[in-house]
Coordinates of C-alpha atoms in Angstrom, one line a residue:
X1 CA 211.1 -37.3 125.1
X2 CA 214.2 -34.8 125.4
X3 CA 217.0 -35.2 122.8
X4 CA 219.2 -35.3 126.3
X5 CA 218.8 -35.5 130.7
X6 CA 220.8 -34.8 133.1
X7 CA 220.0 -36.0 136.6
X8 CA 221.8 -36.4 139.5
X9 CA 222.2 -34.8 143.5
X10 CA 225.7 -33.5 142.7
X11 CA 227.4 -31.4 140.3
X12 CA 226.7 -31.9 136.7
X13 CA 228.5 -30.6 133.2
X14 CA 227.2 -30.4 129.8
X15 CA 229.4 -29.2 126.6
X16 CA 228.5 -28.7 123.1
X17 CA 230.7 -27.7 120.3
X18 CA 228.5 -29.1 117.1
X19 CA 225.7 -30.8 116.2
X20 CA 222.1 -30.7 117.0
X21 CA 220.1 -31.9 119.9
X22 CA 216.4 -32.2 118.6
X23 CA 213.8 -33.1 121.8
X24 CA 210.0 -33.9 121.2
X25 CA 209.6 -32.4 125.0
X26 CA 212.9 -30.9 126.0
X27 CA 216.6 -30.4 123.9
X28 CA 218.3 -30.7 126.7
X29 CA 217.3 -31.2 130.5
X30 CA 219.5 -30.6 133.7
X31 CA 217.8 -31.4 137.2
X32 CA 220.4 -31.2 140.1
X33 CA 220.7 -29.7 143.1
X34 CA 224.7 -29.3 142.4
X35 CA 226.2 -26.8 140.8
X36 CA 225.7 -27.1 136.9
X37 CA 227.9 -25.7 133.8
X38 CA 226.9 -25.7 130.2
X39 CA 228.4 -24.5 127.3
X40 CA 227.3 -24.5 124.3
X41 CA 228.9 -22.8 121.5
X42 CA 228.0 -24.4 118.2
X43 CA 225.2 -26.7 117.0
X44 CA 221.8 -26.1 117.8
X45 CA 219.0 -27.1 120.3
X46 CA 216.0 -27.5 119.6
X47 CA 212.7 -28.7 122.0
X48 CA 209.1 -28.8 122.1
X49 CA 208.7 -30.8 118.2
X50 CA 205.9 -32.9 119.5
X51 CA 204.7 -31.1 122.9
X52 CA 203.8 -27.4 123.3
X53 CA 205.3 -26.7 126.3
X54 CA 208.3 -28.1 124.7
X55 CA 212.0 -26.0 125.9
X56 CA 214.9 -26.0 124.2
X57 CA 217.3 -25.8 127.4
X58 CA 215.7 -26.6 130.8
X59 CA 217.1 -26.3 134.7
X60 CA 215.7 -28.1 137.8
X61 CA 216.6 -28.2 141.2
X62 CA 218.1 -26.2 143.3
X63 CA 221.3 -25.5 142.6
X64 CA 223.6 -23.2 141.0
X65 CA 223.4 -22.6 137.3
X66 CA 226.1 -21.1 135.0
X67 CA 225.6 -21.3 131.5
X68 CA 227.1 -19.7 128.2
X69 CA 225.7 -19.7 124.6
X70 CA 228.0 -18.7 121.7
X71 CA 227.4 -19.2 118.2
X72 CA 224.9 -21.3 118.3
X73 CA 220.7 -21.4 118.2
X74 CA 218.5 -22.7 121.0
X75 CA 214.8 -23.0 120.0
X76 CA 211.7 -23.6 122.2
X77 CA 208.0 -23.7 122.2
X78 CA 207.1 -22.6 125.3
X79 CA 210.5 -21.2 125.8
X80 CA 214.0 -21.2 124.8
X81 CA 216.0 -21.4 128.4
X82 CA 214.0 -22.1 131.3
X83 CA 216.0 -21.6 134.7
X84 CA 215.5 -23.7 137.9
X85 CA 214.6 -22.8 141.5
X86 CA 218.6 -21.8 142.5
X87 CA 221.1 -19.0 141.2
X88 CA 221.1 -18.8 137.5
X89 CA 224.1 -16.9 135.6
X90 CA 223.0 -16.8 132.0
X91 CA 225.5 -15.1 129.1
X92 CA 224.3 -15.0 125.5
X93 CA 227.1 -14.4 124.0
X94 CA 228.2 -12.9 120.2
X95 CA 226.9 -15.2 117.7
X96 CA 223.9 -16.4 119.9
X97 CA 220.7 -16.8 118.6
X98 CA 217.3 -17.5 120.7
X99 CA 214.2 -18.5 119.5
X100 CA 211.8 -18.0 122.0
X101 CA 211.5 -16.4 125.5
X102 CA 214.0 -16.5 128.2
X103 CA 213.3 -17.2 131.5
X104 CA 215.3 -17.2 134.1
X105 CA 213.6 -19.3 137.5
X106 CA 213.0 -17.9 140.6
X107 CA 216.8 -18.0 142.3
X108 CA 218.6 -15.0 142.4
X109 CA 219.8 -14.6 138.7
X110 CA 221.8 -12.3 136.3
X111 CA 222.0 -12.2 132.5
X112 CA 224.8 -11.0 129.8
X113 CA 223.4 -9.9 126.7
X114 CA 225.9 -9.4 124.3
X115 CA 225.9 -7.2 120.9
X116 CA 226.1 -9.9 117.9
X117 CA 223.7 -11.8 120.1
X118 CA 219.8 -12.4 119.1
X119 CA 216.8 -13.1 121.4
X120 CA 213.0 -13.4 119.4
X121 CA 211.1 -13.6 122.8
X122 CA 210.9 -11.7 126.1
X123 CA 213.0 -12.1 128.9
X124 CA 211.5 -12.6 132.1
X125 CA 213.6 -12.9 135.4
X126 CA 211.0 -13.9 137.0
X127 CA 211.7 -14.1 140.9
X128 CA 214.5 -13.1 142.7
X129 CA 216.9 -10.4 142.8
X130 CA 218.0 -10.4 139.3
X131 CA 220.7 -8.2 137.2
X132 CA 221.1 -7.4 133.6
X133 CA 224.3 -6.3 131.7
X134 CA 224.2 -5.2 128.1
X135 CA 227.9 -5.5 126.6
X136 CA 229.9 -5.7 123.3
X137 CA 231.6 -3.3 121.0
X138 CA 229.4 -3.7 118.4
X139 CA 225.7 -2.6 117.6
X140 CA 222.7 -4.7 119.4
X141 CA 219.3 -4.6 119.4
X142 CA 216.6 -6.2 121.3
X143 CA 213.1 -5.5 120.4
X144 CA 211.2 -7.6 123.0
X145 CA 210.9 -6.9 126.7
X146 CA 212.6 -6.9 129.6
X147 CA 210.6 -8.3 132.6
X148 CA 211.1 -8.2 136.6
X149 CA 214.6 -7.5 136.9
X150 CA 216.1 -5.2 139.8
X151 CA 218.5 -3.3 137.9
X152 CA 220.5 -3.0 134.6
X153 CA 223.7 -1.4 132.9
X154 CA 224.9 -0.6 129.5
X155 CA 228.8 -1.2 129.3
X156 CA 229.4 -1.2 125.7
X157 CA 232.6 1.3 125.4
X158 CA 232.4 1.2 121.5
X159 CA 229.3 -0.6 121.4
X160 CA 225.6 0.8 120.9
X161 CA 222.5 -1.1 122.4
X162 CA 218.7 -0.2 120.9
X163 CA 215.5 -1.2 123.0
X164 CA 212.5 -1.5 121.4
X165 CA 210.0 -2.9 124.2
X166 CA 209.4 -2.2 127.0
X167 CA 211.7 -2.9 130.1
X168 CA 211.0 -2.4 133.9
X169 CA 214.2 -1.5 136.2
X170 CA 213.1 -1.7 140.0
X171 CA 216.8 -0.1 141.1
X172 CA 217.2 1.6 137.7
X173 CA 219.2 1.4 134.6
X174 CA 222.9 2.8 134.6
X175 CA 224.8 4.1 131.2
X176 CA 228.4 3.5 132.3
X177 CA 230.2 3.0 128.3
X178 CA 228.7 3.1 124.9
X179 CA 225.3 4.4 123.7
X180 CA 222.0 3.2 124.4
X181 CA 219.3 3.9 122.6
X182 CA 215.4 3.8 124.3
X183 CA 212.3 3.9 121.5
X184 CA 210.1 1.7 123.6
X185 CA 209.3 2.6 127.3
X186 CA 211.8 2.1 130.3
X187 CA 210.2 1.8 133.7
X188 CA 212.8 3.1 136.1
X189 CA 215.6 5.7 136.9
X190 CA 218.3 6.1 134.1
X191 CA 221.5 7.4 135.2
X192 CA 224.4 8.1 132.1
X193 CA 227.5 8.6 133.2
X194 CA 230.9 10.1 132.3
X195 CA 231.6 9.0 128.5
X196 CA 228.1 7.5 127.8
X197 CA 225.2 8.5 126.0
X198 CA 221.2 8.3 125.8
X199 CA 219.2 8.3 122.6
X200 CA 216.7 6.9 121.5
X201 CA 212.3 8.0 121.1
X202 CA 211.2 6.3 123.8
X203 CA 210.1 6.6 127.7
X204 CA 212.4 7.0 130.0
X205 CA 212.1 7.6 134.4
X206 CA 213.9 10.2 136.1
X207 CA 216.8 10.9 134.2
X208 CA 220.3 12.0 135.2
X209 CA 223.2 12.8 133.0
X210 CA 226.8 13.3 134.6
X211 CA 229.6 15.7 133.9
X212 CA 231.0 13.9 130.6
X213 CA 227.7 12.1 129.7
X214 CA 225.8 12.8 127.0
X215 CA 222.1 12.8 126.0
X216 CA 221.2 13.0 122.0
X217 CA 217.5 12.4 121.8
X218 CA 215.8 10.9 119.2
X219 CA 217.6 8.7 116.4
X220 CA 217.4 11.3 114.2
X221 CA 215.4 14.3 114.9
X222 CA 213.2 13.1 117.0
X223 CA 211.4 13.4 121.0
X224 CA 212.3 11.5 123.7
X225 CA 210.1 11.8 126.8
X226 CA 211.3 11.9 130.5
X227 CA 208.6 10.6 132.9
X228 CA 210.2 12.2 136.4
X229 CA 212.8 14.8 136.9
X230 CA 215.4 15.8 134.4
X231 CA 219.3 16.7 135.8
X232 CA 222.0 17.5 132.9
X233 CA 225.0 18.2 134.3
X234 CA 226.8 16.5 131.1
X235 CA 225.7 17.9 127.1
X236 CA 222.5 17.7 125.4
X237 CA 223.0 17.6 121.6
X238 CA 220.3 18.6 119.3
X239 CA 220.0 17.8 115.7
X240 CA 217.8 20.4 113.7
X241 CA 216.7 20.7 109.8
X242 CA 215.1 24.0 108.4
X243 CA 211.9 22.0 109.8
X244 CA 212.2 20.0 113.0
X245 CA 215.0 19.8 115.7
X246 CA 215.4 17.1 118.7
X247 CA 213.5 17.9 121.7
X248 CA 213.1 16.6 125.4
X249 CA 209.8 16.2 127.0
X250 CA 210.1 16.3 131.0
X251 CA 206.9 15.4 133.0
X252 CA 209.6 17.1 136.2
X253 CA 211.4 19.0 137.0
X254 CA 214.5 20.6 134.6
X255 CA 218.1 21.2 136.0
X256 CA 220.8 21.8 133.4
X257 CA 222.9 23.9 135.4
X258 CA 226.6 24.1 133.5
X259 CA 225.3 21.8 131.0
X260 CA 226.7 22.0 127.3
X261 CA 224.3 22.6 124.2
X262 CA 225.9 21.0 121.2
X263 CA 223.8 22.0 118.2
X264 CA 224.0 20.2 114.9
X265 CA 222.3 21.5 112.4
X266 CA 221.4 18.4 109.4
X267 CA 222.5 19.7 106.6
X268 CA 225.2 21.9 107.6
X269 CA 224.8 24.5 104.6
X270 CA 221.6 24.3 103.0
X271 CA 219.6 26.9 100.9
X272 CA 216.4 25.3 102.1
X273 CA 217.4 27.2 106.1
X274 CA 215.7 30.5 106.8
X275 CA 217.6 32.2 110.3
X276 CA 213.7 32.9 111.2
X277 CA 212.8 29.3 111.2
X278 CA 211.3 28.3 114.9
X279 CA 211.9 29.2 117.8
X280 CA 212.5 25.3 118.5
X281 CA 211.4 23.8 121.9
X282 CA 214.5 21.9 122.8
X283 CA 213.5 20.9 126.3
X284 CA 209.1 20.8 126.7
X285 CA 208.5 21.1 130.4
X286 CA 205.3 20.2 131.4
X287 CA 205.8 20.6 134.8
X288 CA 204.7 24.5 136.9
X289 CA 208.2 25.0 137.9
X290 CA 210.8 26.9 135.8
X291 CA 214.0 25.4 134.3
X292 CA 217.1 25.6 136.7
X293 CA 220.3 26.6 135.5
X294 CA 221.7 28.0 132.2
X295 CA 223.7 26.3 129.9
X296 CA 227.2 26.6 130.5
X297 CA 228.3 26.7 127.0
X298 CA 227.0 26.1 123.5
X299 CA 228.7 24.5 120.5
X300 CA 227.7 25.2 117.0
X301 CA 228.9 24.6 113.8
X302 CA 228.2 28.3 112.6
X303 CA 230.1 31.0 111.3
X304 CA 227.5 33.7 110.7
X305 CA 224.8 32.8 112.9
X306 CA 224.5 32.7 116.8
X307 CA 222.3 30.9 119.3
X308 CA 219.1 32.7 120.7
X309 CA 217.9 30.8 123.9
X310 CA 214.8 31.3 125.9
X311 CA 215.0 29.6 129.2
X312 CA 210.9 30.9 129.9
X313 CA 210.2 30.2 126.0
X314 CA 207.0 28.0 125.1
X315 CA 204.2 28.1 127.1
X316 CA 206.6 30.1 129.9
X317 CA 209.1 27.4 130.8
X318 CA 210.1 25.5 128.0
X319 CA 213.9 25.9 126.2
X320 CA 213.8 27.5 123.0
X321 CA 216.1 28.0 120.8
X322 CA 216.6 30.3 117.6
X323 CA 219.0 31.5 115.2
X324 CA 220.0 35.0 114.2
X325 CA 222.4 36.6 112.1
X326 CA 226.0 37.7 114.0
X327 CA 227.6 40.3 112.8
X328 CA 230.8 38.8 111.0
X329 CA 230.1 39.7 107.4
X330 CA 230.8 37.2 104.9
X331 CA 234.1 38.8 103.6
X332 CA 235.6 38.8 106.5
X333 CA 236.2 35.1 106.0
X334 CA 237.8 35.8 102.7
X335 CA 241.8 36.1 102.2
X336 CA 241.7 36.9 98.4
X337 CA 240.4 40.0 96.8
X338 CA 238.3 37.2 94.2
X339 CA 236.8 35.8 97.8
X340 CA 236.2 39.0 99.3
X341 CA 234.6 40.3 96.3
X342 CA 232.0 37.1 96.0
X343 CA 231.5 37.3 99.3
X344 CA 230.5 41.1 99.6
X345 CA 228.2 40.6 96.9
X346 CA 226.1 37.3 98.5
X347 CA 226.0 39.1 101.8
X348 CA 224.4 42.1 100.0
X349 CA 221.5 39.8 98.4
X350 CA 220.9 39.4 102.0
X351 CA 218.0 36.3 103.4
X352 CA 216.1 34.8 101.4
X353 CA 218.4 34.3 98.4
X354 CA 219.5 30.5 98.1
X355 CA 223.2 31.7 97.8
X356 CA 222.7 34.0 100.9
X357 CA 221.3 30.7 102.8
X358 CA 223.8 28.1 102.2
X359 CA 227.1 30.6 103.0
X360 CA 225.1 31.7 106.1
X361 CA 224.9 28.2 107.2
X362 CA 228.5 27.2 106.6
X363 CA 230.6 25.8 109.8
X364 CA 234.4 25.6 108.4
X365 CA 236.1 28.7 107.4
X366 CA 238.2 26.2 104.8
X367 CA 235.1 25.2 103.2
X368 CA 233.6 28.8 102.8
X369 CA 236.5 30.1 101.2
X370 CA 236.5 27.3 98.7
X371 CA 233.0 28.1 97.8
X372 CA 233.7 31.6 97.4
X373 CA 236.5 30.2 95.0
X374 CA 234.0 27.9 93.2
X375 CA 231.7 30.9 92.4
X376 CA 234.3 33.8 91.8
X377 CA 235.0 32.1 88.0
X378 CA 239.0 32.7 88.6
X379 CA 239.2 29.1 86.7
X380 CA 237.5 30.5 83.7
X381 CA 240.5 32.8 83.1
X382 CA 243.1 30.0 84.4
X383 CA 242.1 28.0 81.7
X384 CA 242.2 30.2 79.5
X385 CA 245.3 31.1 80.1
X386 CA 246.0 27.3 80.4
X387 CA 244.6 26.4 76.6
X388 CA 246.2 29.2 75.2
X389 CA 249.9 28.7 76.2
X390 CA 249.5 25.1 75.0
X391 CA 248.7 26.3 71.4
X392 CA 252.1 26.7 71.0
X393 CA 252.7 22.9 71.2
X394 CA 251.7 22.7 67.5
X395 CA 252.9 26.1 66.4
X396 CA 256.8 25.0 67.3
X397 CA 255.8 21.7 65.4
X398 CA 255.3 23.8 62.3
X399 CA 258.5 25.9 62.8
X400 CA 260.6 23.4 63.1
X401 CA 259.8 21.5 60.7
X402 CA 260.1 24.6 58.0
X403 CA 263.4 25.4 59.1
X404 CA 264.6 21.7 58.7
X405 CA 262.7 21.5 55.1
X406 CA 265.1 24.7 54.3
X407 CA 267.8 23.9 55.8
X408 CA 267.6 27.2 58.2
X409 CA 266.1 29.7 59.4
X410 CA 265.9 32.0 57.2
X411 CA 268.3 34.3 57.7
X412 CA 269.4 36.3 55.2
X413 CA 272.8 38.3 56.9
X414 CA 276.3 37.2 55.9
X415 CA 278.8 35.8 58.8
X416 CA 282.6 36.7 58.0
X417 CA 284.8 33.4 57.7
X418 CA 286.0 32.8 61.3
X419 CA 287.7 30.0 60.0
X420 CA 287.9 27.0 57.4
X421 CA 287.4 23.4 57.7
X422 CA 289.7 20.7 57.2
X423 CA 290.2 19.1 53.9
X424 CA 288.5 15.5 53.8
X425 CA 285.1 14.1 53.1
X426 CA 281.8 15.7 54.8
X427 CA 278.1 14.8 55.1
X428 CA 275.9 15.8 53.0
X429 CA 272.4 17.7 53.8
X430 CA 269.5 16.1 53.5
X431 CA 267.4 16.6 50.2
X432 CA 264.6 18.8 51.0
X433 CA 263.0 19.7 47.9
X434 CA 261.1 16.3 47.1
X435 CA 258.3 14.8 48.9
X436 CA 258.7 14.2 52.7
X437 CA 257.0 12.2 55.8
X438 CA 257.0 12.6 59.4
X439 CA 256.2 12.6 63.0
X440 CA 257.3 14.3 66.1
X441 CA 256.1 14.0 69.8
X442 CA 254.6 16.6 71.5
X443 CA 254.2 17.2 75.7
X444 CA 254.2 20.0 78.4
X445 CA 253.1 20.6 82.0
X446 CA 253.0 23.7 84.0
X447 CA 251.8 25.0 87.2
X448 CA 250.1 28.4 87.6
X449 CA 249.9 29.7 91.7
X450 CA 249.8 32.7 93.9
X451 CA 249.4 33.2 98.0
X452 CA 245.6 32.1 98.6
X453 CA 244.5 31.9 94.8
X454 CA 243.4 28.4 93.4
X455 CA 246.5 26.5 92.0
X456 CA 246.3 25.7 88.2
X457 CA 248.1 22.5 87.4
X458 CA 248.3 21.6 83.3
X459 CA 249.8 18.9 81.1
X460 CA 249.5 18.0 77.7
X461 CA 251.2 15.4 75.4
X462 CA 250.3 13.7 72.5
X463 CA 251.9 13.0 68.2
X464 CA 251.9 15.4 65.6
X465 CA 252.3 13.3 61.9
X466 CA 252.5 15.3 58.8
X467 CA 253.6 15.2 54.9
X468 CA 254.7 18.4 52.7
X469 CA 256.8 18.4 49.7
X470 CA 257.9 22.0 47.6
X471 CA 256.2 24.1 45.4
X472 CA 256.7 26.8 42.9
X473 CA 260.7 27.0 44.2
X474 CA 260.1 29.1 47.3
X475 CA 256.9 27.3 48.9
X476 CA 256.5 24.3 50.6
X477 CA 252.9 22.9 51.2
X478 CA 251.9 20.1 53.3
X479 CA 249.8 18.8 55.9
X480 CA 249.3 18.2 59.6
X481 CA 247.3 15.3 62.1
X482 CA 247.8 14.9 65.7
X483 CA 246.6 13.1 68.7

């Protein structure tokens, strides 16, 4: 029995908000030949409990079919959603969770697949001329596959797609926002344009990328295969470690005319890189004919070390790419005489030195003179200069209080009377000569700086406590704590 049917010739509506419809056959069943809306954006559904070829959601008849799902979970046995023989508009919505497969009837049909939405099935489109958009600003993943539709499109500005299964395009597969990512294998033509990108360590068909597109293959470092012709007219970004870098394998032909190379190399400074690592085989073409076109341009992140491209590299017309010492020396980045001086002297250990390794694979000016900085050892010699200057803290302590505890300074020089006091009472001076306690606060702060040496900044503060008393007339003896 189904938890709840619909049946009628006309039009027909069905809205849930809560709850749970739970069907031995069906969760819910619509048969019309009218146009039919359901909504259902909280509560579950749930078919199939006591039959096998139990659905959760179920369409008959003939007419047309819209129907959203948002927050909510639909559950089948033999499947999820199961469309009718008319036009079915399905969108799975954030929030959306689908247990089972999803098909779609044999009308004419089209399906929204939203990030924040989760299908555990396949989704079949079964008959019909049937389209797919894959949407949202977040990150989505479907890792089932993608069966008998004509075409698809990512529009995801903001928003990241991953495909794990397979998927067959008849018309193709169009990038127009956001990233999609292919590690399983997509049948059919892939076109990214302006603004999106391609990643992923999957199959591909014939790939195009437009002016403004990009294509970053693999995840990480990683392949990504091209079965048909390869056009880059956009940027190709390549991730490389001292061991591996991104590459594109292209069963046809290779155009990159005016395409940009963006090169990131993962770490950006790392003692483990050698310049004579690789050559890299950025682009594997299998196919007899040569690569056409040059990159237009090529971005790095490097200071000291430039691109070395082969167009006929490989096995004669691969891409290959190296890297080889420029000839900016090291201190000609520094400003300071301390910079220029570390600097000389790692260039001079020249390759293979760790030190050499990691300045020659530094991108940021900024951060290169800062390392010089780190290694010169100018703070050394700051804080010593720092530590001594605050001895004096303690020392003036100790002053003071022996000029108070003789009522002055010790001077022994004679003033001639400027003038006399008035008659009258005066105060007193303290007694000095018996036993006395004390405390004084301490504190000082400083700041020690020059054009393009490291700034010093220094404070101190803290209680000096002490007790003293005289001795033998002309001494006094005491002692001293502080915090």
């Amino acid at each position: 029995m189904h938890a709840v049917a619909l049946q009628t010739t006309g039009a027909a509506s069905f809205k849930q908000t809560a709850g749970a419809l739970n069907g031995g056959t069906h969760g819910l069943s619509v048969v019309t030949s009218g146009d039919t809306t359901v909504s259902i954006s909280g509560g579950s559904v749930t078919g199939g409990l006591s039959s096998a070829n139990g659905i959760g959601v179920r369409f008959g008849g003939s007419g047309k079919t819209q129907m959203s799902v948002a927050n909510a979970s639909i559950t089948g046995a033999a499947a999820a959603i199961q469309g009718g023989t008319g036009s079915f508009d399905l969108s799975l919505l954030q929030g959306s969770i689908i247990s089972g497969d999803v098909k779609l009837g044999s009308g004419n049909s089209s399906l929204k697949l939203e990030t924040g939405a989760s299908v555990e099935g396949n989704i079949d489109a079964e008959a019909g001329t049937n389209t797919l958009l894959l949407t949202g600003s977040g990150s989505g993943s479907f890792q089932g596959n993608f069966l008998n539709f004509a075409s698809a499109q990512v529009d995801a500005a903001g928003g990241k797609w991953v495909l794990g299964g397979d998927a067959t395009f008849v018309d193709g597969m169009e990038v127009v926002g956001g990233s999609l990512a292919v590690n399983g294998n997509l049948t059919g033509n892939v076109t990214v344009r302006t603004g999106a990108r391609l990643g992923g360590t999957g199959t591909v068909g014939a790939t195009t990328i437009d002016t403004g597109g990009v294509h970053a293959p693999g995840n990480s470092i990683g392949t990504q295969t091209v079965a048909g012709n390869y056009a880059n007219h956009g940027a190709l970004q390549i991730e490389a470690t001292p061991e591996a870098a991104d590459q594109v394998k292209v069963s046809g032909t290779v155009d990159i005319a005016g395409a940009t190379l963006d090169l990131l190399m993962s770490p950006n400074a790392a003692s483990s890189w050698n310049i004579s690592n690789g050559p890299f085989v950025i682009i594997d073409n299998d196919n007899t004919d040569a690569v056409a076109g040059v990159f237009g341009a090529v971005n790095r992140n490097l200071l000291f070390l430039d691109e070395k491209l082969d167009y006929a590299g490989g096995d004669g017309n691969d891409v290959t790419l190296e890297l080889v010492r420029n000839d900016i020396g090291f201190a000609e980045v520094g400003i300071t005489p301390n910079q220029r001086a570390v600097a000389g002297a790692i260039d001079g250990a020249g390759p293979g030195n760790p030190l050499w390794s990691a300045i020659a694979l530094q991108g940021d000016a900024e951060a290169t003179r800062a390392a010089f900085d780190q290694l010169s050892g100018e703070i050394h010699a700051s804080a010593k200069t720092a530590l001594v200057d605050d001895t004096r803290l303690v020392l003036d302590v100790i002053n003071e209080r022996l000029r108070a505890a003789f009522s002055g300074t010790g001077a022994t020089a004679s003033l001639p009377v400027m003038a006399f006091a008035e008659d009258g009472p005066e105060l007193a001076p303290a007694t000095t000569d018996r036993f006395a306690a004390w405390s004084t606060a301490i504190g000082s702060w400083g700041r020690g700086e020059a054009d393009g040496i490291a700034t010093l900044k220094r404070s101190a503060g803290g209680v000096v406590v002490g007790v003293d008393g005289s001795a033998f007339e002309a001494w006094r003896v005491g002692a001293i704590a502080g915090y």
